[in-house]
mmCIF file of N, CA and C in Angstrom:
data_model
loop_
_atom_site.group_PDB
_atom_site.id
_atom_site.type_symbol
_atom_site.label_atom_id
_atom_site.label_comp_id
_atom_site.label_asym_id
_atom_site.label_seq_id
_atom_site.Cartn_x
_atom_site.Cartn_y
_atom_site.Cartn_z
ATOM 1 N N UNK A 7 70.283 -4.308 -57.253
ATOM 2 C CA UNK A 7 69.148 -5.180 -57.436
ATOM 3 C C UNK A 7 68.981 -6.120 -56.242
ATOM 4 N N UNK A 8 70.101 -7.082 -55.883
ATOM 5 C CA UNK A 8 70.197 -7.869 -54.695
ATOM 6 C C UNK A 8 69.294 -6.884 -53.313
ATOM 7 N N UNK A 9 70.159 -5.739 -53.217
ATOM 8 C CA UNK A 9 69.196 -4.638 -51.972
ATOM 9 C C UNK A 9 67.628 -4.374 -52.415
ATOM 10 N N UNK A 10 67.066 -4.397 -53.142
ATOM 11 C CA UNK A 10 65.680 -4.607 -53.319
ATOM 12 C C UNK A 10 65.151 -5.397 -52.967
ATOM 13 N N UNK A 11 66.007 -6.595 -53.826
ATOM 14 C CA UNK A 11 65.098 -8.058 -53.053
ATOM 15 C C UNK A 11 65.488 -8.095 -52.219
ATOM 16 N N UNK A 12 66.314 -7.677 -51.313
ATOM 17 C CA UNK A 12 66.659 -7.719 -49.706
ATOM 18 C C UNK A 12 65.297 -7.383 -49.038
ATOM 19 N N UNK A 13 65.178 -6.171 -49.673
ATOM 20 C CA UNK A 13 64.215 -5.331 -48.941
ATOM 21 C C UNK A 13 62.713 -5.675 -49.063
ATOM 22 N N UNK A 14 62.162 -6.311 -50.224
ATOM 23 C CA UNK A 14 61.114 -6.989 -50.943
ATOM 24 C C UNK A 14 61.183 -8.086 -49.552
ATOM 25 N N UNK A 15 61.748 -9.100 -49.643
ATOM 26 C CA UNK A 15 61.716 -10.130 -48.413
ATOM 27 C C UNK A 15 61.517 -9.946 -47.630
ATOM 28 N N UNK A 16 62.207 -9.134 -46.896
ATOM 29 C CA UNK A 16 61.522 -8.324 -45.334
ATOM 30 C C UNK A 16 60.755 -7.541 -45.098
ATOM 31 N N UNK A 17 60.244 -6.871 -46.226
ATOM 32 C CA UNK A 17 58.717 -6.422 -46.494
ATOM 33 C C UNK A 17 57.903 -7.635 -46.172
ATOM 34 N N UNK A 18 57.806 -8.735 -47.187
ATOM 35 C CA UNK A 18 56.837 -9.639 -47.238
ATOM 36 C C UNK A 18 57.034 -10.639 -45.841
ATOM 37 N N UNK A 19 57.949 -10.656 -44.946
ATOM 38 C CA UNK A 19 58.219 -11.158 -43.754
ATOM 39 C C UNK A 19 57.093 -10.661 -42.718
ATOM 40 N N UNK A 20 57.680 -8.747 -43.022
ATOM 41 C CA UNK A 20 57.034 -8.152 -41.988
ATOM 42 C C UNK A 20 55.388 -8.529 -42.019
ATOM 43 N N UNK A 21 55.361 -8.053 -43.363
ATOM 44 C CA UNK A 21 53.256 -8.137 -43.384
ATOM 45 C C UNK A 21 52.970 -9.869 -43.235
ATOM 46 N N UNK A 22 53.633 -10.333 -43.492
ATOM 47 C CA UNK A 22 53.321 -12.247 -42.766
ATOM 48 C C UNK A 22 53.241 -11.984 -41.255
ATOM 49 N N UNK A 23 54.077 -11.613 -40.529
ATOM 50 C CA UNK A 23 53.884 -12.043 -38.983
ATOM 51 C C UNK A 23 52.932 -11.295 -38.941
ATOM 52 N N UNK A 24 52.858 -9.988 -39.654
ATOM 53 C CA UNK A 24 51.676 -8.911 -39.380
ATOM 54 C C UNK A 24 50.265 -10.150 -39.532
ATOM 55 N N UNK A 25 49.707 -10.544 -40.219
ATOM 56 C CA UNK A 25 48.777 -11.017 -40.734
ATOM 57 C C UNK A 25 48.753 -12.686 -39.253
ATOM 58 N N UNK A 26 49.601 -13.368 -39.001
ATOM 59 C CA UNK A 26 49.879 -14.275 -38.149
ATOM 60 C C UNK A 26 49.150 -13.513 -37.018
ATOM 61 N N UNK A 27 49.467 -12.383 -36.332
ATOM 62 C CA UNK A 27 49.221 -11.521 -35.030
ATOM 63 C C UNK A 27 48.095 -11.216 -35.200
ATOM 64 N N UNK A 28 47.120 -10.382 -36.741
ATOM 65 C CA UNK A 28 45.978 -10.568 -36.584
ATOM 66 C C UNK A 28 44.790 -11.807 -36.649
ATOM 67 N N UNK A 29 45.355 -12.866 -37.302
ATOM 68 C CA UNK A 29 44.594 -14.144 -37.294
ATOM 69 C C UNK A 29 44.650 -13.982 -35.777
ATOM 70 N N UNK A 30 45.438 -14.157 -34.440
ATOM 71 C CA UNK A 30 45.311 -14.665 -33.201
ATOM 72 C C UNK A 30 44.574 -13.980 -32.574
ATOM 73 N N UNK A 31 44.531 -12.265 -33.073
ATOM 74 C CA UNK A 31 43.723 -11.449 -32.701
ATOM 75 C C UNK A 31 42.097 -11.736 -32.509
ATOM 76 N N UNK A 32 41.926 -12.209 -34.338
ATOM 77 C CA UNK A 32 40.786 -12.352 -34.236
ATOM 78 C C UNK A 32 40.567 -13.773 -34.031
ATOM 79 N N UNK A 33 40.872 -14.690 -33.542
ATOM 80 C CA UNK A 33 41.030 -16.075 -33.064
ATOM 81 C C UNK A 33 40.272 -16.029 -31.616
ATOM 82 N N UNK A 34 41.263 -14.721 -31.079
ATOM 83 C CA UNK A 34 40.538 -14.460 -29.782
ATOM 84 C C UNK A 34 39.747 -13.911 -29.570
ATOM 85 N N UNK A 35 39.335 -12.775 -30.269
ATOM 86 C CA UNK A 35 38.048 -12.357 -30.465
ATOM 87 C C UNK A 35 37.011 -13.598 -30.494
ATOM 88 N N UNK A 36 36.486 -14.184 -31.566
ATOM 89 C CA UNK A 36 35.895 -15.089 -31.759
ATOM 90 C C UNK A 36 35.750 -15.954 -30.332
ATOM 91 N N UNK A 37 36.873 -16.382 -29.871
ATOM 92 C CA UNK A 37 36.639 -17.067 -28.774
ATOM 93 C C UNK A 37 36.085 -16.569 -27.709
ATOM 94 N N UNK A 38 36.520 -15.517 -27.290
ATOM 95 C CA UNK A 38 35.785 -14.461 -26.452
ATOM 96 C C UNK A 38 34.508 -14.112 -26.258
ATOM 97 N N UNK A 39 33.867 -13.976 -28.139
ATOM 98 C CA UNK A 39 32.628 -13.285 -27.721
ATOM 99 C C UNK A 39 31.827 -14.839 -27.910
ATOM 100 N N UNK A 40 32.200 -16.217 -27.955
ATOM 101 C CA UNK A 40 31.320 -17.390 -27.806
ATOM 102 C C UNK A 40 31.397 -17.741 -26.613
ATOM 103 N N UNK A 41 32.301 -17.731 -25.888
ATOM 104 C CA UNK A 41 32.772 -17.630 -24.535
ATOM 105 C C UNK A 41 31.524 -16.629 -23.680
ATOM 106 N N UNK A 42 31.402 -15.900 -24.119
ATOM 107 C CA UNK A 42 30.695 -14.565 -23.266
ATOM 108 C C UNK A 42 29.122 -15.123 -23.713
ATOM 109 N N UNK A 43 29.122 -15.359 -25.295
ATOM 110 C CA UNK A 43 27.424 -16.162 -25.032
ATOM 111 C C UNK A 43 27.542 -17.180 -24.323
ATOM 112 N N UNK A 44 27.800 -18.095 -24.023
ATOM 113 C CA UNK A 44 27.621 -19.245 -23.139
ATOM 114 C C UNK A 44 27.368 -18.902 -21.865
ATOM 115 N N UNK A 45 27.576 -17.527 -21.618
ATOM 116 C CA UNK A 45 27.048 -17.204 -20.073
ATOM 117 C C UNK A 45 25.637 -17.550 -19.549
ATOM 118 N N UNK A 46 25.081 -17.157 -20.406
ATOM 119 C CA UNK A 46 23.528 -16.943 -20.315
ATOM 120 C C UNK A 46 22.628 -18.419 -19.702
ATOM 121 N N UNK A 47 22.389 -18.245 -18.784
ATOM 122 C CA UNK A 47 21.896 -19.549 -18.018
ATOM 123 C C UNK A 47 20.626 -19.474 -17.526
ATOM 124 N N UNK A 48 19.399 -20.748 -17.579
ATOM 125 C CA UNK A 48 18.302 -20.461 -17.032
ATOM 126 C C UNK A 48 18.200 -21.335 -16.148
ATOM 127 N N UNK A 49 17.902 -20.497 -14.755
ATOM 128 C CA UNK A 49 18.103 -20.938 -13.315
ATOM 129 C C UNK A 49 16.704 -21.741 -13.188
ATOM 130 N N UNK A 50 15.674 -21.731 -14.097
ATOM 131 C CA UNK A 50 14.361 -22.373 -13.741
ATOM 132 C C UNK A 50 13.829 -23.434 -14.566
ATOM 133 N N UNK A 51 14.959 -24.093 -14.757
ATOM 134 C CA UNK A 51 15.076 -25.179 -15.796
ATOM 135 C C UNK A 51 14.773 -26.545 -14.723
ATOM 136 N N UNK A 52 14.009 -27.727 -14.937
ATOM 137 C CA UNK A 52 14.520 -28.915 -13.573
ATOM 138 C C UNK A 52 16.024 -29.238 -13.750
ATOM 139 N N UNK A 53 16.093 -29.568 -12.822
ATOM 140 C CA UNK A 53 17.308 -29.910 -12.487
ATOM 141 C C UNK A 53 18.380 -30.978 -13.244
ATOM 142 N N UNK A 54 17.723 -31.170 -13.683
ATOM 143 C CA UNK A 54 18.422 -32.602 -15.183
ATOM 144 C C UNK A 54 18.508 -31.622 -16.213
ATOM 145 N N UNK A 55 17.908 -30.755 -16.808
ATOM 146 C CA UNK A 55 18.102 -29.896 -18.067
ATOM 147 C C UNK A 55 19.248 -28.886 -17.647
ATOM 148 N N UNK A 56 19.076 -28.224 -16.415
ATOM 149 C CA UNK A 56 20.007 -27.313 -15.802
ATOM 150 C C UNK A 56 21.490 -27.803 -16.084
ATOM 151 N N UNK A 57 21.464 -28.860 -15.543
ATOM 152 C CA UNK A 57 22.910 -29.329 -14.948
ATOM 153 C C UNK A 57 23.582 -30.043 -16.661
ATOM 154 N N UNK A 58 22.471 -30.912 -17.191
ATOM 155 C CA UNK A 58 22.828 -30.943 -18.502
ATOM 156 C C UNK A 58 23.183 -29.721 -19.562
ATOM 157 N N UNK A 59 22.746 -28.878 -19.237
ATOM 158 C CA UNK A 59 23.441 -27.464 -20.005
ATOM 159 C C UNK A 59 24.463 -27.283 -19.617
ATOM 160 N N UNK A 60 24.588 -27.090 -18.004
ATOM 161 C CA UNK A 60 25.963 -26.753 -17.609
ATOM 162 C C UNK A 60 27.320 -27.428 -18.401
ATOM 163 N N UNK A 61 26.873 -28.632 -18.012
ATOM 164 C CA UNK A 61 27.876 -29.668 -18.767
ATOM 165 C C UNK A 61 28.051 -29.209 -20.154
ATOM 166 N N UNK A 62 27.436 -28.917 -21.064
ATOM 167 C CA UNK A 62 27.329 -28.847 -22.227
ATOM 168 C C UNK A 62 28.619 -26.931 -22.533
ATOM 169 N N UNK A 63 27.776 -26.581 -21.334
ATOM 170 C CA UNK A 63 28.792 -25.125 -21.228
ATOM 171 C C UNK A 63 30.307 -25.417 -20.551
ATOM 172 N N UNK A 64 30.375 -26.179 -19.739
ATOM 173 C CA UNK A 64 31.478 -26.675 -19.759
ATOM 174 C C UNK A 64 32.369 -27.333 -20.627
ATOM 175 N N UNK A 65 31.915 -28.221 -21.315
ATOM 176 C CA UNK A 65 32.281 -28.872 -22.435
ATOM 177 C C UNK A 65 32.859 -27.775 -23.656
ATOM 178 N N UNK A 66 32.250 -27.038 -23.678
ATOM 179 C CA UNK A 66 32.328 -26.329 -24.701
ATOM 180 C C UNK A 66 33.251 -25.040 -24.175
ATOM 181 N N UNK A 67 33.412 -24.520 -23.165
ATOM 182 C CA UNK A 67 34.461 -23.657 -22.913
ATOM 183 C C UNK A 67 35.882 -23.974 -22.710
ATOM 184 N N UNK A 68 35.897 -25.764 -22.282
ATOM 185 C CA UNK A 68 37.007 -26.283 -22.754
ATOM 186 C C UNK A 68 37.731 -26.508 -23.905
ATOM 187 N N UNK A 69 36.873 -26.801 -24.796
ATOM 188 C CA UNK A 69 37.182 -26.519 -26.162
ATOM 189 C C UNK A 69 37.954 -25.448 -26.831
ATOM 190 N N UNK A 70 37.504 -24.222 -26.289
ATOM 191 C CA UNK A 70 37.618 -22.778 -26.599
ATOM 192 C C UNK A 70 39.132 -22.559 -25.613
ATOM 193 N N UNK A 71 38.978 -23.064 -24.825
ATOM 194 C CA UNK A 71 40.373 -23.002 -23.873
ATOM 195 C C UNK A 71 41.722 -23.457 -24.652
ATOM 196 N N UNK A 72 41.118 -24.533 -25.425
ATOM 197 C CA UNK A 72 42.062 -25.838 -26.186
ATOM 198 C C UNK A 72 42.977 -24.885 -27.161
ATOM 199 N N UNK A 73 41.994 -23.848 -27.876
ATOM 200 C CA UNK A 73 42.280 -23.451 -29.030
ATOM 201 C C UNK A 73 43.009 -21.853 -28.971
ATOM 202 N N UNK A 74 43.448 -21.685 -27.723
ATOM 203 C CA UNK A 74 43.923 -20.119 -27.662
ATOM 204 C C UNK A 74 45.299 -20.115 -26.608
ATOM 205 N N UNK A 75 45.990 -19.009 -27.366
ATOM 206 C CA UNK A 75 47.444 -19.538 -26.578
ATOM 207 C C UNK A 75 47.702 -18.369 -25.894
ATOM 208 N N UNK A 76 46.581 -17.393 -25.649
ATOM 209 C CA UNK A 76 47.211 -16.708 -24.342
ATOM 210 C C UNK A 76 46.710 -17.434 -23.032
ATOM 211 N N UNK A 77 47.724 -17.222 -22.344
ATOM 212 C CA UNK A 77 47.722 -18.236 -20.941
ATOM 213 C C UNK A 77 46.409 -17.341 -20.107
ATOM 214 N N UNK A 78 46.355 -16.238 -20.170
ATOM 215 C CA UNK A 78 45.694 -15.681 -18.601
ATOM 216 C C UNK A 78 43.881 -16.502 -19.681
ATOM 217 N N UNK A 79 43.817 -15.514 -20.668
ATOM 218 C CA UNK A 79 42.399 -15.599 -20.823
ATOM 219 C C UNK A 79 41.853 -17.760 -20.906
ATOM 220 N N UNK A 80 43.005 -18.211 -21.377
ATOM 221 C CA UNK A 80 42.963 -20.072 -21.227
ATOM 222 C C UNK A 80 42.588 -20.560 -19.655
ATOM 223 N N UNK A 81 43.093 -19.715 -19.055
ATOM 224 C CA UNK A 81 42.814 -19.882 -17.133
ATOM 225 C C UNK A 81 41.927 -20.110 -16.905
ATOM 226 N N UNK A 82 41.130 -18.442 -17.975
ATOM 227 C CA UNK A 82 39.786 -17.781 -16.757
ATOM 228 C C UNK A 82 38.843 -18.581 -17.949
ATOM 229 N N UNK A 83 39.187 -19.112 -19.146
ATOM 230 C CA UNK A 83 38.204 -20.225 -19.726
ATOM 231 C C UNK A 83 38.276 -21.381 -19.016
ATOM 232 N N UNK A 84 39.096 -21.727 -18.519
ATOM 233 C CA UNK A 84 39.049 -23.358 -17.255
ATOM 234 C C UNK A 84 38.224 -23.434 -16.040
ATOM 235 N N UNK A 85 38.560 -21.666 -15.687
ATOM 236 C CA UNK A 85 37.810 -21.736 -14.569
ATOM 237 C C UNK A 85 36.274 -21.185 -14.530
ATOM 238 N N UNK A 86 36.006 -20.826 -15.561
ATOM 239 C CA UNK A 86 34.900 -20.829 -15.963
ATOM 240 C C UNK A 86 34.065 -22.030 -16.134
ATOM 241 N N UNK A 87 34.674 -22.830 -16.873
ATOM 242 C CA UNK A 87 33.991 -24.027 -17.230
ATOM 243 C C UNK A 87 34.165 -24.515 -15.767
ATOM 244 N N UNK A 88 34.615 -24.743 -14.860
ATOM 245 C CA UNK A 88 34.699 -25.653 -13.315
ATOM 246 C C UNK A 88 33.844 -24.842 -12.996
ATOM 247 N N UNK A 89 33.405 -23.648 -13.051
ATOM 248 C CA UNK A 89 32.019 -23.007 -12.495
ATOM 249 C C UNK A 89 30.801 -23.790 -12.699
ATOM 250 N N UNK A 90 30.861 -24.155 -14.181
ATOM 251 C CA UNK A 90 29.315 -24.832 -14.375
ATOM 252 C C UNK A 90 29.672 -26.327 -14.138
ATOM 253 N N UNK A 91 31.022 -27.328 -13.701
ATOM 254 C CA UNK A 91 31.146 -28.417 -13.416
ATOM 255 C C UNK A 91 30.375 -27.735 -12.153
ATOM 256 N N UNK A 92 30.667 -27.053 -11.207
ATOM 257 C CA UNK A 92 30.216 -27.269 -9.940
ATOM 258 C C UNK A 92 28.813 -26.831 -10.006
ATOM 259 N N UNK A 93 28.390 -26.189 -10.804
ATOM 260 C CA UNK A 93 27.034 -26.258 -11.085
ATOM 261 C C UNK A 93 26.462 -27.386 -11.188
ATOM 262 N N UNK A 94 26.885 -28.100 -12.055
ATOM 263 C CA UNK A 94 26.045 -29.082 -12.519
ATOM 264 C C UNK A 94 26.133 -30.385 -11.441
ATOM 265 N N UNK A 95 27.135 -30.011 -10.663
ATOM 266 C CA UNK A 95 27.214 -31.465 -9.675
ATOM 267 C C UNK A 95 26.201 -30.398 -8.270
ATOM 268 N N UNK A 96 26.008 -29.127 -8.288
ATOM 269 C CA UNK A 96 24.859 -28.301 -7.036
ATOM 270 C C UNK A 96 23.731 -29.446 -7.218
ATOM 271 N N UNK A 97 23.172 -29.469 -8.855
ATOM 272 C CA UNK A 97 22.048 -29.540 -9.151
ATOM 273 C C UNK A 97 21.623 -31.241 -9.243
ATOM 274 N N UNK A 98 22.962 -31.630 -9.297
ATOM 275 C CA UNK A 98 22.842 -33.031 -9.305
ATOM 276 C C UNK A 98 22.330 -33.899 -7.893
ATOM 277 N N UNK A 99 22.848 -32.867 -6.974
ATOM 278 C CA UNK A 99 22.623 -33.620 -6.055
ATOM 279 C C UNK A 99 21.431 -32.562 -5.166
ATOM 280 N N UNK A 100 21.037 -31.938 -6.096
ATOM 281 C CA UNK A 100 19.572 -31.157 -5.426
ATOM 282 C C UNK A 100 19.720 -30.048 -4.671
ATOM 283 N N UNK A 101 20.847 -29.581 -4.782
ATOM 284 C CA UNK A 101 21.012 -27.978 -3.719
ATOM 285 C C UNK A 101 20.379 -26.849 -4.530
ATOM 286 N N UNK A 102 19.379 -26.583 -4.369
ATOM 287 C CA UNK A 102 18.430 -25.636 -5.021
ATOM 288 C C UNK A 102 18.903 -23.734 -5.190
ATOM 289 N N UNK A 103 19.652 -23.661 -3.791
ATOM 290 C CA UNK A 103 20.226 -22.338 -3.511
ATOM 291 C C UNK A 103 21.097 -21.732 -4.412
ATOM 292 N N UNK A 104 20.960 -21.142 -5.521
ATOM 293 C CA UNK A 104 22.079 -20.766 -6.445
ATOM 294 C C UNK A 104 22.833 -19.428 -6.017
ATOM 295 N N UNK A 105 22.365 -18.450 -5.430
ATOM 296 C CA UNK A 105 22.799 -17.408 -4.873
ATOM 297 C C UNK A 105 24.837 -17.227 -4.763
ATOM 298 N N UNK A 106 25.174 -18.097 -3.967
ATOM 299 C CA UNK A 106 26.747 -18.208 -4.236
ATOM 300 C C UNK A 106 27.212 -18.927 -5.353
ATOM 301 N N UNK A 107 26.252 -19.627 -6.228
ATOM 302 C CA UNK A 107 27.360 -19.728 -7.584
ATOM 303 C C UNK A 107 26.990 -18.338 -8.410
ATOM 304 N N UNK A 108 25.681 -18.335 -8.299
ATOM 305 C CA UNK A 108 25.649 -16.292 -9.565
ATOM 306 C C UNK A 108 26.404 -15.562 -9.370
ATOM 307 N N UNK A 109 27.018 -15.332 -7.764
ATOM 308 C CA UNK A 109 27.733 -14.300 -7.105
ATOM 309 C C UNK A 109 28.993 -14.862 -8.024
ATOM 310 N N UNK A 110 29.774 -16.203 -7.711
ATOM 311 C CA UNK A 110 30.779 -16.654 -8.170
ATOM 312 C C UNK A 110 30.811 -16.657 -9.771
ATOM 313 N N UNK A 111 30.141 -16.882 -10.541
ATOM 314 C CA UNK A 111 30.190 -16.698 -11.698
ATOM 315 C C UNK A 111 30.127 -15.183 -12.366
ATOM 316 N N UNK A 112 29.346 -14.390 -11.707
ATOM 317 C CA UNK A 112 29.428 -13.288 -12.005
ATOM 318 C C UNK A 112 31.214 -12.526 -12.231
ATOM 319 N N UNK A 113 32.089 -13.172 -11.123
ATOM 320 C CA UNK A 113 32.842 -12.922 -10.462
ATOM 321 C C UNK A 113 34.301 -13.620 -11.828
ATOM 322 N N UNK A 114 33.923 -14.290 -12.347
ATOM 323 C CA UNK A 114 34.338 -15.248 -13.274
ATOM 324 C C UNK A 114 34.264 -14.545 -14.776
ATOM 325 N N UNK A 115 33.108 -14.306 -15.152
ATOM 326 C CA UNK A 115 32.387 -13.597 -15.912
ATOM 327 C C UNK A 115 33.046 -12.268 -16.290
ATOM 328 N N UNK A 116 33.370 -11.465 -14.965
ATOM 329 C CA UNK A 116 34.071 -10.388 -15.010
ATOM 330 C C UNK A 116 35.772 -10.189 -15.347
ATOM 331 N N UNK A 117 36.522 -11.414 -15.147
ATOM 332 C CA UNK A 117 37.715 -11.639 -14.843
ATOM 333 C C UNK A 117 38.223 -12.341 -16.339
ATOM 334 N N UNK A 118 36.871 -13.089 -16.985
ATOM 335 C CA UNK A 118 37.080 -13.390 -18.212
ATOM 336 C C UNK A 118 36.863 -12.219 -19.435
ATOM 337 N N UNK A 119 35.857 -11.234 -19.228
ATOM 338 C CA UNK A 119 35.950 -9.868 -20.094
ATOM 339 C C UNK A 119 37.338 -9.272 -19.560
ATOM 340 N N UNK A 120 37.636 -9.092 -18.399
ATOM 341 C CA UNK A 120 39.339 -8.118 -18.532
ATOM 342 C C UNK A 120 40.249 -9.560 -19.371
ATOM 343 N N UNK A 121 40.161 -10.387 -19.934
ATOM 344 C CA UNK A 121 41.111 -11.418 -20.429
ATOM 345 C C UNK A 121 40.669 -10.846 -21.928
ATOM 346 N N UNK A 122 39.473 -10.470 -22.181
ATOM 347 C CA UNK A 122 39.424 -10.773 -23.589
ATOM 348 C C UNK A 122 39.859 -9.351 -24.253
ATOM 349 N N UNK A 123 40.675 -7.983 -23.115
ATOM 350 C CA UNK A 123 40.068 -7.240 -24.073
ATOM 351 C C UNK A 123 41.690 -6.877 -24.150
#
């Protein structure tokens, strides 16, 4: 009887961490695919709405950074969000040329889908 409930316990052990590994799974999922909407940016906004989004996308990918404990994809959420800090300080101070941040974000963008998958 004792070897049953031996075995009963480490059954119910196993499917616990099991269930722990998929919560993080889908933890990161979730984070990932809000992460991946926040991409979406409109370059023909004035320059106070622009840069105020950015911030707002920054703000908010930090958040998402806060809440996930694999290290690589927490990175490429930091450095994501310093993409649209430096966005939002282009626009602040009137540099109209976006061409090398799309390139750079694109670049970001890409490095954060190989994190999420």
């Amino acid at each position: 009887m004792r070897l049953v409930h031996a075995f009963g316990v480490a059954a119910l052990g196993l499917v616990l961490a099991a269930c722990a590994g998929v919560g993080e799974t889908v933890d990161k999922a979730g984070v990932c695919a809000e992460a991946l909407g926040l991409s979406n940016l409109n370059p023909n906004l004035d320059p106070e709405q622009l840069a105020d989004q950015a911030r707002q996308k920054a703000t908010r990918l930090r958040e998402l950074a806060g809440q996930v404990s694999d290290q690589d994809l927490k990175q490429n959420l930091f450095t994501l969000a310093d993409s649209y800090v430096a966005l939002e300080e282009r626009k602040a101070r009137g540099l109209g040329d976006l061409n090398d941040w799309v390139q750079r974000n694109a670049d970001n963008l890409s490095a954060l889908r190989a994190a999420c998958l």
